[in-house]
Amino acid sequence: MNHPFDYDALRRETSWDLARQELDCPAGSPVNIGRICIDRHVDAGRGDKTALIHEDHAGQLREFSFRDIKELSGGWAAFLREQGVVELDRVCLFLERGPELYISFIGILKLGAVVQPLFSAFGEEALFQRIDDSQAKVVITQRKHVGKVRKMRERVPSLETVIVIDHLPGKRPLREGEVAYEMMSSRVGDFVPQETADESPSVLHYTSGTTGKPKGALHVHSSLFAQYLTTKMVLDLKDDDIYWCTADPGWVTGTSYGIIGPWAMGITQVVLDAGFSSKRWYATMARHKITVWYTAPTAIRMLMKDGAALAREHDLSALRHMCSVGEPLNAEGVLWGREAFGLDFHDTFWQTETGAMMITNLPGMTVKPGSMGRPFPAVRAGVIDPVSGEELTDPNTVGMIAIRPPWPSIMRTYWNNTPTFYSKFLRGWYVCGDQASIDEDGYFWFCGRDDDVINTGGHLVGPFEIESALLEHEAVAESAAIGKPDELNMEVVKAFVALKPGFVGDDDLELSIMNFIRKKLSPLAMPQEIEFVDKLPKTRSGKIMRRLLKAQESGEEIGDTSGLEDD
Ligand code: WT7
C-alpha cells in the first residue's frame, strides 16, 4: 500500500546506522566495499544473478554474474599483490568503460589499496598533475591510452608499474615497467578481502578548484553506508531493477552510483560503452528494459533537442524512475521529461567531496521543477552567511549551501592538502561553495557557484589548470579562462589570451591553441572560443579578474569593480 509522502516522518526514521544494520556491519566490524558489493552476494547464494551487462559501441553484449565479478576481481587483487601493491598504495584506473574498469575497481578495494579513477580522455598534463600528486604506484590502462602514460612517466618516479589490459603479443612491444594482464583468464575465487575498517581509505577522486592544482578528495570504506542508503531511498532501487547510470567512473557519480551503491544492493546494472546519440540511448534503454535511470542535465538537453517524439518511438515502458545530477536541472528539463517519458526527473545535488547525495527529490515527493529538492532525510543542510557562518533561516534568502558533518561519505581530507580541506569548514558546517535559497516548503533552489570553477556538461574544470597549460603554448604571454554560458553544456570554456610579441591572433593560432589544450588536458578543458586581447584586467596585486571578464561576457552591468575581486 502506498502511504502519503511524509518528509518529517522520514527524517525521524532515517539514520545512516540503518545502512550498517541492513548490510550487517555493526560498528567496529570490518567493512570492505569490494566484499560488500560483490562477494557478500555470492556467499549468500545470489552468485548467479547478473551484476553487469556491458554493451560496447558495436552493440555487442557481455554479461557478468556476481560470481564472475567475485572471481575476476579476486584475480585482479591477487595479481596486484604479486606486483607489490600493498594496503594504502594508490592504483590509478585510466581506462574506457570496459568491464575491466568496473571489475578492477572492486579488486583494488578488496586488496585494501586506494583506487584513483582518472577520466580516459585526460591528456598527458592532466594525468601528470593527478598522478604526481597522489604518488600512485600503478596505473592500469589500455593500448589506446598507454602513449599518454609513457609521455609523462619519467616525471613521476613513484610510478612503478603500468598494466596494459589489451596487449597483443607480437604487436608493439611493452617497455620496461609495463606488464600485460588479461582479466578473463585470471579467476581467483578464494581471494580473502582485506579486513579494512570504517576509516580505511578507499577511493581518491580528483576535482577542480579555482586556484591551485586539482585536489584529491579522499574517501573511506564506510562511505558505502551513505552510498547504499541514498541509492536505496533516492534511486529507489529494488531487487529486480535494471539500472543505468550514464556517468563515467572517471567522475564521482560513476563510482558512487555507477558501481558502489547499486552493487551494494545487489542490483543488475547496464553500462553503455559508446558515444552519445539520442537514438542509441533510447535503443539501449528499450533493449535492456531499463527501469531506473540516473543521468545529467546536459544529456537531457541533448535528448530534448531531438524531440519528445523520438523518445516515444521506443518502447520505454519499463522505465519507472529517473534522476539527475551535476548541474542545475532547468524547469524545462523536468517538464520535457514528463512529456517524453511520463515521469519526473528527480534532481539530486552533491559533490565529489560529499561522496553521496545531499539534497534530493525522493520518490513520492512533489517535484517542483527547477528545485534541487530537500535534504536527504539523514542529512542536515542549510544555507549560511559566507562570512559569519550564521544559518539564514528566512525563506528565500540566498546563502552558501552548507551541510553539518559528519556523514559517512564526507571526504576525509584533500590528499596532500590539509589546509585547503580545513578551509572548507565554517562554524561547524561543511561549506559546498554553491549558493542557493530555501523556500517556505524547505526546497532548495540553486543560484550558482561561489567561485570561478567552470561546469561544462556536469564536469568541473579548473580555470587555473587551463591557464597554466595555456602558458606553455609558445605564443601565449598571459591568459584567463572563464565559463561562458552555453545552451547545451550550461557552460563552455572561453579563454582570453594576450600574445607574446611577434605572434598574430588569427584563426590558425586559435586552432593551434585549442588543440594544444585538448591534447594536454582534455576535450572538456579545450576553449570553445579564444579572444585575443592586449592585456588582462588585474587587481593591484596581479590577480586576474575573471569575474569581470565573465560579467562582460554575459553582458552584465559591471559597475564598481573595486569590490569585485581585490587583494
Ligand atoms: C558541483 C559538484 C556529484 C555529482 C557530480 C558533480 C554542481 C552538482 C547539482 C545540481 C546544480 C549541481 C555544483 C557542485 N552540481 N549537482 N543538482 N544542481 N548544481 O560532482 O564534479 O564534484 O561537482 O556540481 O556546483 O558543487 P563535482
Coordinates of C-alpha atoms and ligand atoms in Angstrom, one line a residue:
M1 CA 0.0 0.0 0.0
N2 CA 1.2 3.5 -0.8
H3 CA 1.5 5.8 2.1
P4 CA 1.2 9.5 1.5
F5 CA 4.7 11.1 1.4
D6 CA 5.7 12.3 4.9
Y7 CA 9.1 14.0 4.8
D8 CA 9.2 14.7 8.5
A9 CA 8.4 11.1 9.4
L10 CA 11.2 10.0 7.1
R11 CA 13.6 12.4 8.8
R12 CA 12.7 10.9 12.1
E13 CA 13.1 7.3 10.9
T14 CA 16.2 7.6 8.8
S15 CA 19.8 7.4 10.1
W16 CA 23.0 6.2 8.5
D17 CA 23.0 3.4 11.0
L18 CA 20.2 1.8 9.1
A19 CA 22.7 1.1 6.3
R20 CA 25.0 -0.6 8.8
Q21 CA 22.2 -2.8 10.1
E22 CA 20.9 -3.7 6.7
L23 CA 24.5 -4.5 5.4
D24 CA 25.2 -6.4 8.6
C25 CA 28.2 -4.3 9.5
P26 CA 28.0 -3.5 13.2
A27 CA 30.2 -0.7 14.4
G28 CA 33.8 -1.9 14.8
S29 CA 33.4 -4.8 12.4
P30 CA 35.5 -4.8 9.1
V31 CA 33.9 -3.0 6.2
N32 CA 35.3 -3.6 2.7
I33 CA 33.5 -2.1 -0.2
G34 CA 34.6 -4.8 -2.6
R35 CA 33.4 -7.6 -0.3
I36 CA 30.1 -6.0 0.5
C37 CA 29.3 -5.1 -3.1
I38 CA 30.3 -8.4 -4.7
D39 CA 31.5 -11.3 -2.5
R40 CA 28.7 -10.9 0.0
H41 CA 26.0 -11.7 -2.6
V42 CA 27.8 -14.8 -3.8
D43 CA 28.3 -16.0 -0.2
A44 CA 24.5 -15.5 0.3
G45 CA 23.6 -17.7 -2.6
R46 CA 22.9 -14.9 -5.1
G47 CA 26.1 -15.5 -7.2
D48 CA 24.2 -16.3 -10.4
K49 CA 22.4 -13.0 -10.6
T50 CA 23.7 -10.7 -13.3
A51 CA 25.7 -7.8 -11.9
L52 CA 26.9 -6.2 -15.1
I53 CA 25.5 -6.0 -18.7
H54 CA 28.1 -4.4 -20.8
E55 CA 27.2 -3.1 -24.3
D56 CA 30.1 -1.9 -26.4
H57 CA 30.0 0.6 -29.3
A58 CA 29.1 -2.1 -31.8
G59 CA 26.2 -3.3 -29.7
Q60 CA 28.0 -6.5 -28.5
L61 CA 26.8 -7.6 -25.1
R62 CA 28.9 -9.2 -22.3
E63 CA 27.3 -10.3 -19.1
F64 CA 28.9 -10.9 -15.7
S65 CA 27.3 -12.5 -12.7
F66 CA 28.2 -11.5 -9.2
R67 CA 30.1 -14.8 -9.1
D68 CA 32.1 -13.8 -12.2
I69 CA 32.9 -10.5 -10.7
K70 CA 33.9 -12.1 -7.4
E71 CA 36.4 -14.4 -9.2
L72 CA 37.7 -11.8 -11.7
S73 CA 38.1 -9.1 -9.0
G74 CA 39.9 -11.7 -6.9
G75 CA 42.2 -12.2 -9.9
W76 CA 42.9 -8.5 -10.0
A77 CA 43.6 -8.4 -6.3
A78 CA 46.0 -11.4 -6.4
F79 CA 47.8 -10.0 -9.5
L80 CA 48.2 -6.6 -8.0
R81 CA 49.6 -8.1 -4.8
E82 CA 52.1 -10.0 -6.9
Q83 CA 53.1 -6.7 -8.4
G84 CA 54.0 -5.5 -4.9
V85 CA 50.8 -3.4 -4.3
V86 CA 50.0 -3.3 -0.6
E87 CA 47.3 -1.6 1.5
L88 CA 47.0 2.1 1.0
D89 CA 49.1 2.2 -2.2
R90 CA 47.3 4.2 -4.9
V91 CA 46.3 2.4 -8.1
C92 CA 45.1 4.5 -10.9
L93 CA 42.4 3.5 -13.4
F94 CA 43.0 5.1 -16.8
L95 CA 40.5 3.1 -18.8
E96 CA 37.5 3.4 -21.0
R97 CA 34.2 1.9 -19.8
G98 CA 35.1 -1.7 -20.4
P99 CA 34.3 -4.4 -17.9
E100 CA 38.0 -4.2 -16.7
L101 CA 37.3 -0.7 -15.3
Y102 CA 34.4 -1.9 -13.1
I103 CA 36.0 -5.1 -12.0
S104 CA 39.5 -3.9 -11.3
F105 CA 37.9 -1.1 -9.2
I106 CA 36.4 -3.9 -7.0
G107 CA 39.7 -5.8 -7.0
I108 CA 41.7 -2.9 -5.8
L109 CA 39.4 -2.3 -2.9
K110 CA 39.4 -5.9 -1.9
L111 CA 43.2 -5.7 -1.7
G112 CA 42.8 -2.7 0.6
A113 CA 44.6 -0.4 -1.8
V114 CA 43.3 3.1 -2.8
V115 CA 41.6 3.3 -6.2
Q116 CA 42.2 6.5 -8.1
P117 CA 39.9 6.8 -11.2
L118 CA 41.1 9.0 -14.0
F119 CA 38.9 10.1 -16.9
S120 CA 40.2 8.3 -20.0
A121 CA 40.0 11.5 -22.2
F122 CA 42.6 13.2 -20.0
G123 CA 45.8 14.3 -21.8
E124 CA 49.3 13.9 -20.6
E125 CA 49.4 17.1 -18.4
A126 CA 46.1 16.4 -16.7
L127 CA 47.3 12.9 -16.0
F128 CA 50.7 14.1 -14.7
Q129 CA 49.1 16.5 -12.2
R130 CA 46.9 13.9 -10.7
I131 CA 49.5 11.1 -10.6
D132 CA 52.3 13.3 -9.4
D133 CA 50.1 14.5 -6.5
S134 CA 48.9 11.1 -5.4
Q135 CA 52.3 9.4 -5.9
A136 CA 50.5 6.4 -7.4
K137 CA 52.4 3.1 -7.7
V138 CA 50.4 1.5 -10.5
V139 CA 48.4 2.7 -13.5
I140 CA 46.0 0.3 -15.2
T141 CA 45.4 1.3 -18.8
Q142 CA 44.8 0.1 -22.3
R143 CA 46.7 0.2 -25.6
K144 CA 44.9 3.3 -26.8
H145 CA 46.0 5.4 -23.8
V146 CA 49.4 3.9 -22.9
G147 CA 51.1 6.5 -25.1
K148 CA 49.9 9.3 -22.8
V149 CA 51.2 7.5 -19.8
R150 CA 54.6 6.9 -21.4
K151 CA 54.9 10.6 -22.1
M152 CA 54.5 11.7 -18.5
R153 CA 56.1 8.7 -16.9
E154 CA 59.7 9.9 -16.5
R155 CA 58.4 12.9 -14.5
V156 CA 56.8 10.6 -11.9
P157 CA 59.3 8.3 -10.2
S158 CA 56.7 6.9 -7.8
L159 CA 55.0 5.1 -10.7
E160 CA 56.4 1.6 -10.7
T161 CA 54.2 -0.4 -12.9
V162 CA 51.9 0.2 -15.9
I163 CA 49.4 -2.6 -16.5
V164 CA 48.0 -2.9 -20.0
I165 CA 44.8 -4.9 -20.3
D166 CA 44.6 -5.5 -24.0
H167 CA 48.2 -6.0 -25.1
L168 CA 48.6 -8.0 -28.3
P169 CA 51.7 -10.2 -28.1
G170 CA 53.8 -9.8 -31.2
K171 CA 52.5 -6.2 -31.7
R172 CA 54.2 -3.1 -30.4
P173 CA 56.3 -4.4 -27.5
L174 CA 55.8 -3.3 -24.0
R175 CA 58.5 -1.3 -22.3
E176 CA 60.3 -1.7 -19.1
G177 CA 57.9 -1.3 -16.2
E178 CA 54.9 -2.3 -18.3
V179 CA 53.1 -5.6 -17.9
A180 CA 50.3 -7.2 -19.7
Y181 CA 47.2 -8.6 -17.9
E182 CA 44.4 -10.5 -19.4
M183 CA 41.5 -10.3 -17.0
M184 CA 39.3 -13.1 -18.4
S185 CA 42.0 -15.7 -17.9
S186 CA 42.7 -14.9 -14.3
R187 CA 40.0 -16.0 -11.9
V188 CA 40.7 -16.3 -8.2
G189 CA 37.6 -17.4 -6.3
D190 CA 39.2 -17.6 -2.9
F191 CA 40.8 -14.2 -2.5
V192 CA 40.2 -13.1 1.0
P193 CA 39.4 -9.4 1.1
Q194 CA 41.4 -7.2 3.5
E195 CA 39.5 -6.5 6.7
T196 CA 39.5 -2.8 6.1
A197 CA 37.9 -0.6 8.8
D198 CA 35.4 2.3 8.7
E199 CA 38.2 4.8 8.2
S200 CA 40.4 2.9 5.8
P201 CA 41.0 4.9 2.6
S202 CA 39.1 3.6 -0.4
V203 CA 38.6 6.0 -3.4
L204 CA 40.6 9.1 -4.4
H205 CA 38.8 11.3 -6.8
Y206 CA 40.4 14.5 -8.1
T207 CA 38.3 17.6 -8.5
S208 CA 39.0 21.1 -9.7
G209 CA 39.1 24.3 -7.7
T210 CA 39.6 28.0 -8.6
T211 CA 43.2 28.2 -7.5
G212 CA 45.9 25.7 -7.5
K213 CA 46.1 22.2 -8.8
P214 CA 43.3 19.7 -8.9
K215 CA 42.5 18.4 -5.4
G216 CA 42.2 14.7 -4.4
A217 CA 39.2 14.1 -2.3
L218 CA 40.0 11.0 -0.2
H219 CA 37.1 8.7 0.7
V220 CA 37.0 5.7 3.1
H221 CA 35.4 2.3 3.1
S222 CA 32.5 3.3 5.4
S223 CA 31.4 5.9 2.7
L224 CA 29.5 2.9 1.5
F225 CA 26.8 3.4 4.1
A226 CA 25.9 6.7 2.6
Q227 CA 26.0 5.5 -0.9
Y228 CA 23.9 2.4 -0.1
L229 CA 21.2 4.3 1.8
T230 CA 20.9 7.1 -0.8
T231 CA 20.8 4.5 -3.6
K232 CA 18.1 2.7 -1.9
M233 CA 15.9 5.7 -0.9
V234 CA 16.6 8.2 -3.8
L235 CA 17.3 5.9 -6.8
D236 CA 14.6 3.7 -5.3
L237 CA 16.3 0.5 -6.5
K238 CA 14.5 -2.8 -5.9
D239 CA 15.8 -6.3 -6.4
D240 CA 14.6 -6.9 -9.9
D241 CA 15.5 -3.4 -11.3
I242 CA 17.7 -3.0 -14.4
Y243 CA 19.6 0.2 -13.6
W244 CA 21.5 2.5 -15.9
C245 CA 23.9 5.2 -14.6
T246 CA 25.2 7.2 -17.6
A247 CA 28.2 8.7 -15.8
D248 CA 31.8 7.6 -16.4
P249 CA 33.6 6.3 -13.3
G250 CA 36.3 8.9 -14.0
W251 CA 33.9 11.1 -12.1
V252 CA 32.3 10.5 -8.7
T253 CA 28.8 9.8 -9.9
G254 CA 30.2 6.9 -11.9
T255 CA 31.7 5.3 -8.9
S256 CA 29.3 6.2 -6.0
Y257 CA 26.2 5.4 -8.1
G258 CA 27.7 3.6 -11.1
I259 CA 29.5 0.9 -9.0
I260 CA 29.2 1.1 -5.2
G261 CA 25.6 2.0 -4.4
P262 CA 23.9 -0.3 -6.8
W263 CA 26.2 -3.3 -6.3
A264 CA 26.0 -2.9 -2.5
M265 CA 22.2 -3.6 -3.1
G266 CA 22.9 -6.5 -5.5
I267 CA 21.3 -4.7 -8.4
T268 CA 21.9 -5.5 -12.1
Q269 CA 23.4 -2.6 -13.9
V270 CA 23.9 -1.7 -17.6
V271 CA 27.0 0.0 -18.9
L272 CA 26.9 1.6 -22.4
D273 CA 30.4 1.9 -23.6
A274 CA 29.7 4.1 -26.6
G275 CA 29.4 7.8 -27.6
F276 CA 26.2 9.8 -27.2
S277 CA 23.4 9.8 -29.6
S278 CA 19.7 10.2 -28.6
K279 CA 18.7 7.2 -30.7
R280 CA 21.4 5.0 -29.3
W281 CA 20.4 5.9 -25.7
Y282 CA 16.7 5.1 -26.3
A283 CA 17.6 1.9 -28.1
T284 CA 19.8 0.8 -25.2
M285 CA 17.0 1.7 -22.7
A286 CA 14.5 -0.3 -24.7
R287 CA 16.8 -3.2 -25.3
H288 CA 17.6 -3.8 -21.7
K289 CA 14.2 -2.7 -20.4
I290 CA 15.9 -0.1 -18.1
T291 CA 13.8 0.6 -15.1
V292 CA 15.8 3.2 -13.2
W293 CA 18.0 5.8 -14.9
Y294 CA 20.5 8.3 -13.4
T295 CA 21.7 10.9 -15.8
A296 CA 22.7 14.6 -16.2
P297 CA 21.1 17.8 -17.4
T298 CA 23.4 18.2 -20.4
A299 CA 22.4 14.8 -21.6
I300 CA 18.7 15.7 -21.0
R301 CA 19.1 18.9 -23.0
M302 CA 20.7 16.9 -25.9
L303 CA 17.8 14.5 -25.8
M304 CA 15.4 17.4 -25.7
K305 CA 16.9 18.8 -28.9
D306 CA 15.9 15.7 -30.8
G307 CA 12.3 15.9 -29.5
A308 CA 10.0 14.0 -27.3
A309 CA 8.5 12.1 -30.3
L310 CA 11.8 10.3 -30.7
A311 CA 11.6 9.0 -27.1
R312 CA 8.0 7.9 -27.7
E313 CA 9.0 5.9 -30.8
H314 CA 10.9 3.5 -28.5
D315 CA 9.3 1.1 -26.0
L316 CA 10.4 2.6 -22.7
S317 CA 7.5 1.2 -20.8
A318 CA 9.8 -0.5 -18.3
L319 CA 11.2 2.9 -17.1
R320 CA 9.7 3.8 -13.7
H321 CA 12.2 6.2 -12.1
M322 CA 14.6 8.9 -13.4
C323 CA 17.1 11.0 -11.5
S324 CA 19.6 13.8 -12.5
V325 CA 22.8 15.3 -11.1
G326 CA 25.8 17.5 -11.9
E327 CA 24.3 20.9 -12.9
P328 CA 21.2 22.8 -12.5
L329 CA 18.3 20.9 -14.0
N330 CA 16.1 23.6 -15.5
A331 CA 12.4 23.5 -15.1
E332 CA 12.0 23.0 -18.8
G333 CA 14.0 19.8 -18.5
V334 CA 11.6 18.4 -15.9
L335 CA 8.6 19.5 -18.0
W336 CA 10.0 17.9 -21.1
G337 CA 10.8 14.7 -19.2
R338 CA 7.1 14.5 -18.3
E339 CA 6.2 14.9 -22.0
A340 CA 8.7 12.4 -23.3
F341 CA 8.6 9.7 -20.5
G342 CA 5.5 10.5 -18.5
L343 CA 7.8 10.7 -15.4
D344 CA 9.5 13.3 -13.4
F345 CA 13.3 13.8 -13.4
H346 CA 14.3 13.8 -9.7
D347 CA 17.2 16.2 -9.3
T348 CA 19.9 15.5 -6.8
F349 CA 22.7 17.8 -5.5
W350 CA 26.0 16.7 -4.2
Q351 CA 29.8 16.8 -4.9
T352 CA 32.9 14.8 -5.2
E353 CA 33.7 15.9 -1.7
T354 CA 30.3 14.8 -0.2
G355 CA 30.7 11.4 -1.8
A356 CA 26.9 10.8 -1.8
M357 CA 23.7 12.7 -2.5
M358 CA 23.0 15.6 -0.1
I359 CA 19.9 17.4 -1.4
T360 CA 17.4 15.1 -3.1
N361 CA 14.0 14.7 -4.6
L362 CA 12.8 11.5 -3.0
P363 CA 10.4 9.2 -4.8
G364 CA 6.8 10.2 -3.9
M365 CA 7.8 13.7 -3.0
T366 CA 6.2 16.5 -5.1
V367 CA 8.8 17.7 -7.6
K368 CA 9.0 21.4 -8.0
P369 CA 10.5 21.9 -11.5
G370 CA 13.8 23.8 -11.1
S371 CA 14.4 23.0 -7.5
M372 CA 17.0 20.5 -6.3
G373 CA 14.7 19.2 -3.7
R374 CA 15.2 18.8 0.1
P375 CA 18.0 17.5 2.3
F376 CA 18.3 13.7 2.2
P377 CA 16.5 12.6 5.4
A378 CA 19.7 11.7 7.2
V379 CA 21.3 15.0 6.2
R380 CA 21.2 18.3 7.9
A381 CA 21.6 21.1 5.3
G382 CA 21.0 24.8 5.3
V383 CA 22.2 28.0 3.7
I384 CA 24.6 30.1 5.7
D385 CA 26.1 33.6 5.6
P386 CA 29.5 33.2 3.9
V387 CA 31.3 35.4 6.4
S388 CA 29.7 34.8 9.8
G389 CA 28.7 31.2 9.1
E390 CA 25.2 32.0 10.7
E391 CA 22.4 29.9 9.3
L392 CA 20.0 32.0 7.2
T393 CA 16.6 30.8 8.3
D394 CA 14.3 33.4 6.5
P395 CA 12.8 31.7 3.5
N396 CA 14.1 32.7 0.0
T397 CA 17.3 34.2 1.3
V398 CA 20.4 33.4 -0.8
G399 CA 23.3 31.9 1.1
M400 CA 26.0 29.3 0.8
I401 CA 24.9 25.7 0.8
A402 CA 26.2 24.1 4.0
I403 CA 26.0 20.6 5.4
R404 CA 26.5 19.5 9.0
P405 CA 29.2 16.9 9.4
P406 CA 29.7 14.1 10.0
W407 CA 28.2 11.8 7.5
P408 CA 29.8 8.5 6.3
S409 CA 30.9 9.6 2.8
I410 CA 32.3 13.1 3.5
M411 CA 35.9 13.3 2.2
R412 CA 38.4 12.7 5.0
T413 CA 40.9 15.1 3.5
Y414 CA 42.3 16.5 0.3
W415 CA 45.3 14.4 -0.5
N416 CA 48.5 16.3 0.4
N417 CA 46.4 19.4 1.1
T418 CA 45.1 19.5 4.6
P419 CA 44.9 23.4 4.8
T420 CA 42.5 23.5 1.9
F421 CA 40.5 20.7 3.4
Y422 CA 40.1 22.7 6.6
S423 CA 39.2 25.8 4.7
K424 CA 36.0 24.1 3.6
F425 CA 34.6 24.3 7.1
L426 CA 33.0 27.2 8.9
R427 CA 31.3 27.3 12.3
G428 CA 30.8 23.5 12.3
W429 CA 29.4 23.4 8.7
Y430 CA 31.0 21.9 5.6
V431 CA 30.6 24.6 3.0
C432 CA 29.9 23.4 -0.5
G433 CA 30.9 26.5 -2.4
D434 CA 27.5 26.9 -4.1
Q435 CA 24.8 29.4 -3.5
A436 CA 21.1 28.6 -3.0
S437 CA 17.9 29.7 -1.3
I438 CA 15.4 27.6 0.5
D439 CA 11.7 28.2 0.0
E440 CA 8.8 28.1 2.5
D441 CA 8.4 24.4 1.9
G442 CA 12.1 23.6 2.6
Y443 CA 13.0 23.1 -1.1
F444 CA 16.5 24.3 -2.2
W445 CA 16.9 26.4 -5.3
F446 CA 20.3 26.6 -6.9
C447 CA 21.7 30.1 -7.6
G448 CA 25.3 29.4 -8.8
R449 CA 28.8 28.6 -7.7
D450 CA 30.6 30.8 -5.4
D451 CA 33.9 30.5 -7.3
D452 CA 35.4 30.6 -10.8
V453 CA 35.2 26.8 -11.4
I454 CA 33.7 26.1 -14.8
N455 CA 30.9 23.5 -15.0
T456 CA 30.8 22.1 -18.5
G457 CA 28.2 19.4 -19.1
G458 CA 28.3 18.5 -15.4
H459 CA 32.1 18.2 -15.3
L460 CA 34.1 20.7 -13.3
V461 CA 37.1 22.3 -14.9
G462 CA 39.5 24.5 -13.0
P463 CA 40.4 27.8 -14.7
F464 CA 43.9 27.7 -13.1
E465 CA 44.7 24.4 -14.7
I466 CA 43.7 25.7 -18.1
E467 CA 45.6 29.0 -17.6
S468 CA 48.7 27.1 -16.6
A469 CA 48.5 24.9 -19.6
L470 CA 47.9 27.9 -21.9
L471 CA 51.1 29.5 -20.7
E472 CA 53.0 26.5 -22.1
H473 CA 51.9 27.3 -25.6
E474 CA 54.8 29.2 -27.3
A475 CA 52.5 32.1 -28.4
V476 CA 50.8 32.8 -25.0
A477 CA 52.1 35.6 -22.7
E478 CA 49.1 35.5 -20.3
S479 CA 45.6 34.2 -20.2
A480 CA 42.4 33.9 -18.3
A481 CA 39.8 31.1 -18.6
I482 CA 36.2 31.5 -17.8
G483 CA 32.9 29.7 -18.2
K484 CA 30.8 31.1 -21.0
P485 CA 27.0 30.3 -20.9
D486 CA 26.1 27.6 -23.3
E487 CA 22.7 26.3 -24.3
L488 CA 23.6 22.6 -24.2
N489 CA 26.6 22.3 -21.8
M490 CA 25.5 25.1 -19.4
E491 CA 29.0 26.5 -19.7
V492 CA 31.9 26.0 -22.1
V493 CA 35.4 27.3 -21.6
K494 CA 36.3 30.6 -23.1
A495 CA 40.0 31.8 -23.0
F496 CA 41.3 35.4 -23.1
V497 CA 44.8 35.4 -24.4
A498 CA 47.5 38.1 -24.6
L499 CA 50.2 37.1 -27.1
K500 CA 53.9 37.3 -27.0
P501 CA 55.4 39.8 -29.4
G502 CA 55.7 38.6 -32.9
F503 CA 52.5 36.4 -32.8
V504 CA 49.3 37.2 -34.6
G505 CA 46.0 36.2 -33.2
D506 CA 44.5 34.7 -36.3
D507 CA 42.3 31.6 -36.9
D508 CA 45.3 29.3 -37.3
L509 CA 46.7 30.3 -34.0
E510 CA 43.3 30.0 -32.3
L511 CA 43.0 26.4 -33.6
S512 CA 46.6 25.6 -32.6
I513 CA 45.9 26.8 -29.0
M514 CA 42.6 24.9 -28.8
N515 CA 44.2 21.7 -29.9
F516 CA 47.1 22.2 -27.6
I517 CA 44.8 22.3 -24.6
R518 CA 42.6 19.4 -25.8
K519 CA 45.7 17.2 -26.0
K520 CA 47.4 18.4 -22.9
L521 CA 44.3 18.5 -20.6
S522 CA 41.1 17.1 -22.2
P523 CA 38.4 17.9 -24.7
L524 CA 36.3 19.3 -21.8
A525 CA 39.0 21.8 -20.9
M526 CA 39.5 22.9 -24.5
P527 CA 38.4 26.5 -25.0
Q528 CA 35.5 26.7 -27.5
E529 CA 36.4 30.2 -28.1
I530 CA 39.6 32.3 -27.8
E531 CA 39.6 36.0 -27.6
F532 CA 42.9 37.7 -28.3
V533 CA 43.4 40.8 -26.1
D534 CA 46.2 43.2 -25.5
K535 CA 46.2 42.7 -21.7
L536 CA 44.0 41.2 -19.0
P537 CA 42.2 43.1 -16.2
K538 CA 44.0 42.5 -12.9
T539 CA 43.9 43.6 -9.3
R540 CA 46.7 45.6 -7.9
S541 CA 48.5 42.5 -6.7
G542 CA 48.3 41.0 -10.2
K543 CA 45.4 38.6 -9.8
I544 CA 43.4 38.2 -13.0
M545 CA 39.8 39.4 -12.5
R546 CA 38.0 36.5 -14.1
R547 CA 34.7 37.7 -12.7
L548 CA 35.0 40.9 -14.6
L549 CA 35.6 39.1 -17.8
K550 CA 32.7 36.8 -17.0
A551 CA 30.4 39.7 -16.4
Q552 CA 31.4 41.4 -19.6
E553 CA 30.8 38.1 -21.4
S554 CA 27.3 37.8 -20.3
G555 CA 26.6 41.5 -20.9
E556 CA 26.1 42.2 -17.2
E557 CA 26.3 45.7 -15.8
I558 CA 29.9 45.8 -14.4
G559 CA 29.6 48.9 -12.3
D560 CA 32.0 49.4 -9.4
T561 CA 34.9 46.9 -9.9
S562 CA 36.7 47.8 -6.7
G563 CA 34.9 45.3 -4.6
L564 CA 34.8 42.6 -7.2
E565 CA 37.9 40.7 -6.6
D566 CA 40.5 42.6 -4.7
D567 CA 43.5 41.6 -2.7
Ligands
WT7_1 C1 29.3 20.6 -8.2 C2 30.0 19.4 -7.8 C3 28.4 14.8 -7.6 C4 27.8 14.9 -8.8 C5 28.6 15.2 -10.0 C6 29.4 16.5 -9.8 C7 27.3 21.3 -9.2 C8 26.0 19.2 -8.7 C9 24.0 19.9 -9.0 C10 22.6 20.1 -9.1 C11 23.1 22.4 -9.6 C12 24.9 21.0 -9.2 C13 27.6 22.2 -8.0 C14 28.5 21.3 -7.2 N1 26.1 20.5 -9.1 N2 24.7 18.8 -8.7 N3 21.7 19.1 -8.9 N4 22.2 21.4 -9.4 N5 24.4 22.2 -9.5 O1 30.4 16.4 -8.9 O2 32.3 17.4 -10.1 O3 32.3 17.4 -7.6 O4 30.7 18.9 -8.9 O5 28.5 20.4 -9.3 O6 28.3 23.3 -8.4 O7 29.3 22.0 -6.3 P1 31.5 17.5 -8.8

